[in-house]
Amino acid sequence: MKRYNAALLLLVMAFMLVLSACGQPTSNAADTSSTTETKEQAAVEKTAEETPAEPAAEKTAATESDTVTFASDAGDVQVPRNPQRIVDLTAFTTGYLVALDAPVAGALSGAINNKYIKEQLAAQGTVDLGDLPTAEPILELKPDLIIAYKGTEGIDQLSAIAPVVQFEYGKRTYKDLLLELGKLTDREDQAKAWIENWESQINELKPQVEAAVGDRTVSILNPYDKGLYVFGHNYGRGGEILYGEFGLKAPEKAQAEAIDSGTGFASISLELLPEYAGDIIFTSPWSGDDSDPEVVYGNSIWKNLPAVKAGNVFRLDPKSDTYNDPISLEGQLKFITDSLLSAK
């Protein structure tokens, strides 16, 4: 990776990136105190002083011959043809990289703690950057590629460390995103192979699921501090499998507001719950706040739902099942299929 002078590094370290690992990722710039800035500047100066100049023949920066132009959602970027040290600042993209066997040098805590990819990341020594990474630990990893969401604050500063590819959250289906990341990491064949194998599994399971579920409706419901989220086809939690691959239907209002609208979710009050609750329910507490889910689960409205009375409620993992990357989907597929086949 190209070495940058100390002055530029000092500029980089003056910015803090704020990233969220919730189900709806956002990114903002976070304020840093003068004390924090002083410590970071001192660390950069020390690193610059202790790092010897690298001979031109040994530089790790990609030359013109081994870089390619990648069309990111924020414009074209020159990236390594075969990146070797990727830092993912989105959390939700990390599982795609794992599926492609791409080298992840650093990732956010949400991805690190995702039970479906945790062991794979540990095995390759991926560094946990926390939920609010500063530039210093990113710099120390010496990445040759950084992945971030479009609109992330501090992109210019990140670009001083390594090429930054920005993706717009939710713009693509998970299959299309996998193909894009296959192009980015020079692993298109692996991406196509995964999709082919996945579709083969779905084709085998779908007739069994259709026979078991019949014309019953299915809901994905998450209590949160102001009511419930009703999730659709593209926000994880099994939606890609339930509504996308298996083609199951949600209750009429949930279908219209969370799926047919393309938004992927709707927010409702507890009083409206019966109108959005399906004959089969997948649920978990919302991991984005500290609300008590028993406000919903212990309420008579919830307890009197037909799905609850029939025992057709299945609990999702509130953290790991929010992801819709290939590895997480593989893990969710068995649970969802077993649940649907056991529905009374």
GROMACS .gro file of C-alpha atoms in nm:
model
  344
    1MET     CA    1   0.000   0.000   0.000
    2LYS     CA    2   0.128   0.349  -0.082
    3ARG     CA    3   0.310   0.527   0.201
    4TYR     CA    4   0.184   0.873   0.284
    5ASN     CA    5   0.377   1.150   0.452
    6ALA     CA    6   0.324   1.242   0.813
    7ALA     CA    7   0.134   1.559   0.736
    8LEU     CA    8  -0.130   1.372   0.543
    9LEU     CA    9  -0.154   1.107   0.810
   10LEU     CA   10  -0.212   1.378   1.072
   11LEU     CA   11  -0.506   1.498   0.865
   12VAL     CA   12  -0.642   1.146   0.847
   13MET     CA   13  -0.622   1.093   1.220
   14ALA     CA   14  -0.817   1.409   1.297
   15PHE     CA   15  -1.141   1.248   1.184
   16MET     CA   16  -1.352   0.985   1.355
   17LEU     CA   17  -1.586   0.763   1.161
   18VAL     CA   18  -1.915   0.678   1.320
   19LEU     CA   19  -2.078   0.364   1.186
   20SER     CA   20  -2.384   0.180   1.313
   21ALA     CA   21  -2.417  -0.198   1.331
   22CYS     CA   22  -2.792  -0.191   1.369
   23GLY     CA   23  -3.037  -0.339   1.129
   24GLN     CA   24  -3.058  -0.005   0.941
   25PRO     CA   25  -2.694   0.105   0.905
   26THR     CA   26  -2.613   0.475   0.910
   27SER     CA   27  -2.291   0.667   0.927
   28ASN     CA   28  -2.203   1.003   1.080
   29ALA     CA   29  -1.894   1.198   1.176
   30ALA     CA   30  -1.826   1.189   1.551
   31ASP     CA   31  -1.668   1.476   1.744
   32THR     CA   32  -1.330   1.416   1.901
   33SER     CA   33  -1.190   1.606   2.197
   34SER     CA   34  -0.862   1.795   2.178
   35THR     CA   35  -0.710   1.533   2.410
   36THR     CA   36  -0.807   1.251   2.176
   37GLU     CA   37  -0.671   1.442   1.879
   38THR     CA   38  -0.342   1.502   2.056
   39LYS     CA   39  -0.300   1.132   2.136
   40GLU     CA   40  -0.383   1.029   1.782
   41GLN     CA   41  -0.146   1.287   1.636
   42ALA     CA   42   0.133   1.168   1.862
   43ALA     CA   43   0.072   0.810   1.756
   44VAL     CA   44   0.086   0.904   1.389
   45GLU     CA   45   0.405   1.107   1.436
   46LYS     CA   46   0.567   0.815   1.616
   47THR     CA   47   0.461   0.575   1.342
   48ALA     CA   48   0.594   0.806   1.072
   49GLU     CA   49   0.928   0.846   1.254
   50GLU     CA   50   0.975   0.473   1.319
   51THR     CA   51   0.875   0.350   0.973
   52PRO     CA   52   1.175   0.348   0.739
   53ALA     CA   53   1.137   0.465   0.383
   54GLU     CA   54   1.043   0.172   0.163
   55PRO     CA   55   1.254   0.109  -0.147
   56ALA     CA   56   1.059   0.176  -0.464
   57ALA     CA   57   1.104  -0.185  -0.579
   58GLU     CA   58   0.944  -0.314  -0.258
   59LYS     CA   59   0.645  -0.084  -0.238
   60THR     CA   60   0.317  -0.268  -0.185
   61ALA     CA   61   0.108  -0.010  -0.366
   62ALA     CA   62  -0.066  -0.145  -0.671
   63THR     CA   63   0.091  -0.025  -0.993
   64GLU     CA   64  -0.102   0.066  -1.301
   65SER     CA   65  -0.062  -0.286  -1.434
   66ASP     CA   66  -0.222  -0.457  -1.134
   67THR     CA   67  -0.511  -0.220  -1.068
   68VAL     CA   68  -0.853  -0.211  -1.229
   69THR     CA   69  -1.134   0.042  -1.249
   70PHE     CA   70  -1.435  -0.053  -1.040
   71ALA     CA   71  -1.771   0.122  -1.084
   72SER     CA   72  -1.880   0.189  -0.726
   73ASP     CA   73  -2.209   0.353  -0.631
   74ALA     CA   74  -2.017   0.679  -0.582
   75GLY     CA   75  -1.820   0.666  -0.907
   76ASP     CA   76  -1.524   0.486  -1.057
   77VAL     CA   77  -1.239   0.385  -0.827
   78GLN     CA   78  -0.896   0.241  -0.906
   79VAL     CA   79  -0.863  -0.073  -0.692
   80PRO     CA   80  -0.617  -0.362  -0.664
   81ARG     CA   81  -0.698  -0.638  -0.909
   82ASN     CA   82  -0.676  -0.895  -0.629
   83PRO     CA   83  -0.697  -0.714  -0.290
   84GLN     CA   84  -0.511  -0.881  -0.006
   85ARG     CA   85  -0.604  -0.669   0.299
   86ILE     CA   86  -0.966  -0.556   0.296
   87VAL     CA   87  -1.121  -0.342   0.568
   88ASP     CA   88  -1.501  -0.355   0.571
   89LEU     CA   89  -1.673  -0.064   0.743
   90THR     CA   90  -2.028  -0.173   0.661
   91ALA     CA   91  -2.065  -0.487   0.881
   92PHE     CA   92  -2.331  -0.621   0.645
   93THR     CA   93  -2.087  -0.681   0.360
   94THR     CA   94  -1.838  -0.886   0.562
   95GLY     CA   95  -2.023  -1.215   0.520
   96TYR     CA   96  -2.012  -1.174   0.144
   97LEU     CA   97  -1.634  -1.149   0.160
   98VAL     CA   98  -1.622  -1.460   0.378
   99ALA     CA   99  -1.835  -1.647   0.124
  100LEU     CA  100  -1.587  -1.546  -0.148
  101ASP     CA  101  -1.289  -1.643   0.067
  102ALA     CA  102  -1.161  -1.287   0.035
  103PRO     CA  103  -0.908  -1.166   0.297
  104VAL     CA  104  -1.074  -0.943   0.559
  105ALA     CA  105  -0.811  -0.758   0.763
  106GLY     CA  106  -1.060  -0.563   0.974
  107ALA     CA  107  -1.436  -0.549   1.031
  108LEU     CA  108  -1.691  -0.395   1.267
  109SER     CA  109  -1.800  -0.567   1.588
  110GLY     CA  110  -2.142  -0.653   1.449
  111ALA     CA  111  -1.986  -0.868   1.180
  112ILE     CA  112  -1.721  -1.010   1.412
  113ASN     CA  113  -1.994  -1.130   1.650
  114ASN     CA  114  -2.225  -1.269   1.381
  115LYS     CA  115  -2.245  -1.635   1.480
  116TYR     CA  116  -2.256  -1.746   1.117
  117ILE     CA  117  -1.916  -1.600   1.024
  118LYS     CA  118  -1.747  -1.556   1.362
  119GLU     CA  119  -1.525  -1.864   1.337
  120GLN     CA  120  -1.417  -1.793   0.981
  121LEU     CA  121  -1.313  -1.439   1.071
  122ALA     CA  122  -1.125  -1.557   1.377
  123ALA     CA  123  -0.941  -1.817   1.170
  124GLN     CA  124  -0.809  -1.554   0.931
  125GLY     CA  125  -0.717  -1.314   1.210
  126THR     CA  126  -0.967  -1.041   1.126
  127VAL     CA  127  -0.928  -0.747   1.365
  128ASP     CA  128  -1.236  -0.621   1.551
  129LEU     CA  129  -1.253  -0.247   1.481
  130GLY     CA  130  -1.542  -0.191   1.723
  131ASP     CA  131  -1.861  -0.009   1.633
  132LEU     CA  132  -1.710   0.340   1.610
  133PRO     CA  133  -1.368   0.298   1.451
  134THR     CA  134  -1.122   0.583   1.433
  135ALA     CA  135  -0.872   0.617   1.152
  136GLU     CA  136  -0.576   0.500   1.359
  137PRO     CA  137  -0.663   0.127   1.385
  138ILE     CA  138  -0.762   0.126   1.018
  139LEU     CA  139  -0.429   0.279   0.926
  140GLU     CA  140  -0.241   0.025   1.134
  141LEU     CA  141  -0.398  -0.261   0.936
  142LYS     CA  142  -0.238  -0.127   0.615
  143PRO     CA  143  -0.541  -0.211   0.399
  144ASP     CA  144  -0.521  -0.209   0.022
  145LEU     CA  145  -0.900  -0.172  -0.007
  146ILE     CA  146  -1.170  -0.020   0.216
  147ILE     CA  147  -1.543  -0.089   0.173
  148ALA     CA  148  -1.794   0.163   0.311
  149TYR     CA  149  -2.153   0.266   0.264
  150LYS     CA  150  -2.226   0.548   0.024
  151GLY     CA  151  -2.243   0.877   0.213
  152THR     CA  152  -2.014   0.769   0.498
  153GLU     CA  153  -1.853   1.073   0.658
  154GLY     CA  154  -1.480   1.114   0.608
  155ILE     CA  155  -1.450   0.931   0.274
  156ASP     CA  156  -1.176   1.171   0.161
  157GLN     CA  157  -0.973   1.091   0.468
  158LEU     CA  158  -1.026   0.717   0.425
  159SER     CA  159  -0.919   0.749   0.063
  160ALA     CA  160  -0.584   0.877   0.185
  161ILE     CA  161  -0.531   0.538   0.348
  162ALA     CA  162  -0.649   0.310   0.067
  163PRO     CA  163  -0.897   0.305  -0.225
  164VAL     CA  164  -1.253   0.326  -0.093
  165VAL     CA  165  -1.539   0.151  -0.267
  166GLN     CA  166  -1.883   0.273  -0.163
  167PHE     CA  167  -2.202   0.070  -0.189
  168GLU     CA  168  -2.555   0.199  -0.140
  169TYR     CA  169  -2.733  -0.012   0.121
  170GLY     CA  170  -3.028  -0.204  -0.018
  171LYS     CA  171  -2.970  -0.106  -0.380
  172ARG     CA  172  -2.906  -0.463  -0.495
  173THR     CA  173  -3.044  -0.804  -0.417
  174TYR     CA  174  -2.805  -1.021  -0.222
  175LYS     CA  175  -2.724  -1.220  -0.536
  176ASP     CA  176  -2.642  -0.907  -0.734
  177LEU     CA  177  -2.430  -0.772  -0.450
  178LEU     CA  178  -2.241  -1.100  -0.430
  179LEU     CA  179  -2.166  -1.078  -0.802
  180GLU     CA  180  -2.046  -0.719  -0.764
  181LEU     CA  181  -1.817  -0.815  -0.479
  182GLY     CA  182  -1.696  -1.105  -0.689
  183LYS     CA  183  -1.589  -0.855  -0.953
  184LEU     CA  184  -1.430  -0.631  -0.691
  185THR     CA  185  -1.222  -0.910  -0.537
  186ASP     CA  186  -1.144  -1.099  -0.860
  187ARG     CA  187  -1.364  -1.389  -0.748
  188GLU     CA  188  -1.652  -1.387  -0.995
  189ASP     CA  189  -1.634  -1.763  -1.044
  190GLN     CA  190  -1.680  -1.822  -0.670
  191ALA     CA  191  -1.979  -1.586  -0.665
  192LYS     CA  192  -2.147  -1.765  -0.955
  193ALA     CA  193  -2.077  -2.105  -0.801
  194TRP     CA  194  -2.238  -2.003  -0.472
  195ILE     CA  195  -2.550  -1.877  -0.646
  196GLU     CA  196  -2.580  -2.196  -0.850
  197ASN     CA  197  -2.549  -2.414  -0.540
  198TRP     CA  198  -2.793  -2.195  -0.344
  199GLU     CA  199  -3.057  -2.208  -0.614
  200SER     CA  200  -3.023  -2.584  -0.626
  201GLN     CA  201  -3.096  -2.604  -0.252
  202ILE     CA  202  -3.397  -2.373  -0.285
  203ASN     CA  203  -3.540  -2.574  -0.575
  204GLU     CA  204  -3.523  -2.886  -0.362
  205LEU     CA  205  -3.680  -2.733  -0.050
  206LYS     CA  206  -3.942  -2.502  -0.199
  207PRO     CA  207  -4.199  -2.770  -0.292
  208GLN     CA  208  -4.181  -2.913   0.060
  209VAL     CA  209  -4.234  -2.568   0.214
  210GLU     CA  210  -4.521  -2.482  -0.019
  211ALA     CA  211  -4.696  -2.806   0.070
  212ALA     CA  212  -4.652  -2.747   0.444
  213VAL     CA  213  -4.749  -2.380   0.451
  214GLY     CA  214  -5.028  -2.388   0.195
  215ASP     CA  215  -5.214  -2.058   0.172
  216ARG     CA  216  -5.116  -1.941   0.520
  217THR     CA  217  -4.947  -1.605   0.565
  218VAL     CA  218  -4.611  -1.539   0.730
  219SER     CA  219  -4.491  -1.236   0.929
  220ILE     CA  220  -4.154  -1.112   1.053
  221LEU     CA  221  -4.215  -0.896   1.363
  222ASN     CA  222  -3.969  -0.716   1.591
  223PRO     CA  223  -4.087  -0.530   1.904
  224TYR     CA  224  -3.906  -0.201   1.966
  225ASP     CA  225  -3.952   0.097   2.193
  226LYS     CA  226  -4.237   0.255   1.993
  227GLY     CA  227  -4.426  -0.053   1.881
  228LEU     CA  228  -4.324  -0.315   1.626
  229TYR     CA  229  -4.129  -0.333   1.305
  230VAL     CA  230  -4.286  -0.543   1.031
  231PHE     CA  231  -4.009  -0.663   0.802
  232GLY     CA  232  -4.032  -0.764   0.439
  233HIS     CA  233  -3.816  -0.914   0.168
  234ASN     CA  234  -3.484  -0.730   0.188
  235TYR     CA  235  -3.392  -0.646   0.548
  236GLY     CA  236  -3.252  -0.978   0.664
  237ARG     CA  237  -3.427  -1.174   0.941
  238GLY     CA  238  -3.508  -1.444   0.687
  239GLY     CA  239  -3.712  -1.217   0.461
  240GLU     CA  240  -3.501  -1.296   0.156
  241ILE     CA  241  -3.580  -1.665   0.205
  242LEU     CA  242  -3.942  -1.645   0.320
  243TYR     CA  243  -4.072  -1.392   0.069
  244GLY     CA  244  -3.804  -1.404  -0.197
  245GLU     CA  245  -3.696  -1.764  -0.246
  246PHE     CA  246  -4.002  -1.947  -0.110
  247GLY     CA  247  -4.250  -1.688  -0.240
  248LEU     CA  248  -4.464  -1.692   0.075
  249LYS     CA  249  -4.715  -1.416   0.140
  250ALA     CA  250  -4.750  -1.176   0.428
  251PRO     CA  251  -5.086  -1.047   0.557
  252GLU     CA  252  -5.239  -0.800   0.312
  253LYS     CA  253  -5.128  -0.481   0.487
  254ALA     CA  254  -4.779  -0.610   0.562
  255GLN     CA  255  -4.747  -0.728   0.202
  256ALA     CA  256  -4.844  -0.385   0.070
  257GLU     CA  257  -4.643  -0.169   0.309
  258ALA     CA  258  -4.326  -0.372   0.367
  259ILE     CA  259  -4.288  -0.576   0.049
  260ASP     CA  260  -4.483  -0.445  -0.251
  261SER     CA  261  -4.376  -0.090  -0.162
  262GLY     CA  262  -4.011  -0.194  -0.192
  263THR     CA  263  -3.922  -0.033   0.142
  264GLY     CA  264  -3.860  -0.362   0.321
  265PHE     CA  265  -4.018  -0.264   0.652
  266ALA     CA  266  -4.304  -0.080   0.821
  267SER     CA  267  -4.348   0.054   1.173
  268ILE     CA  268  -4.677  -0.006   1.352
  269SER     CA  269  -4.829   0.044   1.693
  270LEU     CA  270  -4.913  -0.249   1.918
  271GLU     CA  271  -5.284  -0.184   1.866
  272LEU     CA  272  -5.251  -0.251   1.492
  273LEU     CA  273  -5.063  -0.578   1.541
  274PRO     CA  274  -5.354  -0.816   1.457
  275GLU     CA  275  -5.378  -0.663   1.108
  276TYR     CA  276  -5.011  -0.738   1.035
  277ALA     CA  277  -4.965  -1.071   1.212
  278GLY     CA  278  -4.956  -1.379   0.992
  279ASP     CA  279  -5.063  -1.735   1.055
  280ILE     CA  280  -4.693  -1.808   1.111
  281ILE     CA  281  -4.467  -1.558   1.286
  282PHE     CA  282  -4.089  -1.520   1.298
  283THR     CA  283  -3.981  -1.277   1.566
  284SER     CA  284  -3.704  -1.147   1.787
  285PRO     CA  285  -3.647  -0.842   2.005
  286TRP     CA  286  -3.510  -0.538   1.823
  287SER     CA  287  -3.135  -0.505   1.880
  288GLY     CA  288  -3.132  -0.134   1.803
  289ASP     CA  289  -3.258  -0.013   2.141
  290ASP     CA  290  -3.289  -0.120   2.504
  291SER     CA  291  -3.667  -0.159   2.509
  292ASP     CA  292  -3.823  -0.451   2.694
  293PRO     CA  293  -3.977  -0.690   2.437
  294GLU     CA  294  -4.211  -0.824   2.705
  295VAL     CA  295  -4.412  -0.504   2.663
  296VAL     CA  296  -4.526  -0.673   2.342
  297TYR     CA  297  -4.475  -1.043   2.412
  298GLY     CA  298  -4.651  -1.018   2.749
  299ASN     CA  299  -4.943  -0.816   2.616
  300SER     CA  300  -5.285  -0.973   2.570
  301ILE     CA  301  -5.292  -0.851   2.208
  302TRP     CA  302  -4.986  -1.063   2.129
  303LYS     CA  303  -5.102  -1.360   2.335
  304ASN     CA  304  -5.436  -1.371   2.155
  305LEU     CA  305  -5.288  -1.382   1.805
  306PRO     CA  306  -5.386  -1.706   1.623
  307ALA     CA  307  -5.020  -1.785   1.549
  308VAL     CA  308  -4.930  -1.753   1.917
  309LYS     CA  309  -5.221  -1.968   2.031
  310ALA     CA  310  -5.133  -2.233   1.772
  311GLY     CA  311  -4.766  -2.239   1.868
  312ASN     CA  312  -4.656  -2.114   1.528
  313VAL     CA  313  -4.412  -1.852   1.656
  314PHE     CA  314  -4.041  -1.902   1.586
  315ARG     CA  315  -3.765  -1.700   1.752
  316LEU     CA  316  -3.489  -1.549   1.541
  317ASP     CA  317  -3.146  -1.452   1.670
  318PRO     CA  318  -3.181  -1.075   1.738
  319LYS     CA  319  -2.828  -1.001   1.613
  320SER     CA  320  -2.700  -1.264   1.372
  321ASP     CA  321  -3.027  -1.313   1.183
  322THR     CA  322  -3.038  -0.946   1.087
  323TYR     CA  323  -2.776  -1.021   0.822
  324ASN     CA  324  -2.855  -1.129   0.467
  325ASP     CA  325  -2.511  -1.224   0.336
  326PRO     CA  326  -2.462  -1.568   0.177
  327ILE     CA  327  -2.314  -1.736   0.486
  328SER     CA  328  -2.586  -1.599   0.715
  329LEU     CA  329  -2.854  -1.703   0.468
  330GLU     CA  330  -2.715  -2.056   0.461
  331GLY     CA  331  -2.744  -2.067   0.839
  332GLN     CA  332  -3.096  -1.923   0.836
  333LEU     CA  333  -3.218  -2.158   0.564
  334LYS     CA  334  -3.219  -2.470   0.781
  335PHE     CA  335  -3.388  -2.297   1.076
  336ILE     CA  336  -3.654  -2.138   0.858
  337THR     CA  337  -3.723  -2.455   0.663
  338ASP     CA  338  -3.744  -2.671   0.976
  339SER     CA  339  -3.975  -2.415   1.137
  340LEU     CA  340  -4.211  -2.396   0.839
  341LEU     CA  341  -4.226  -2.773   0.803
  342SER     CA  342  -4.314  -2.805   1.173
  343ALA     CA  343  -4.586  -2.538   1.171
  344LYS     CA  344  -4.914  -2.681   1.299
   0.00000   0.00000   0.00000
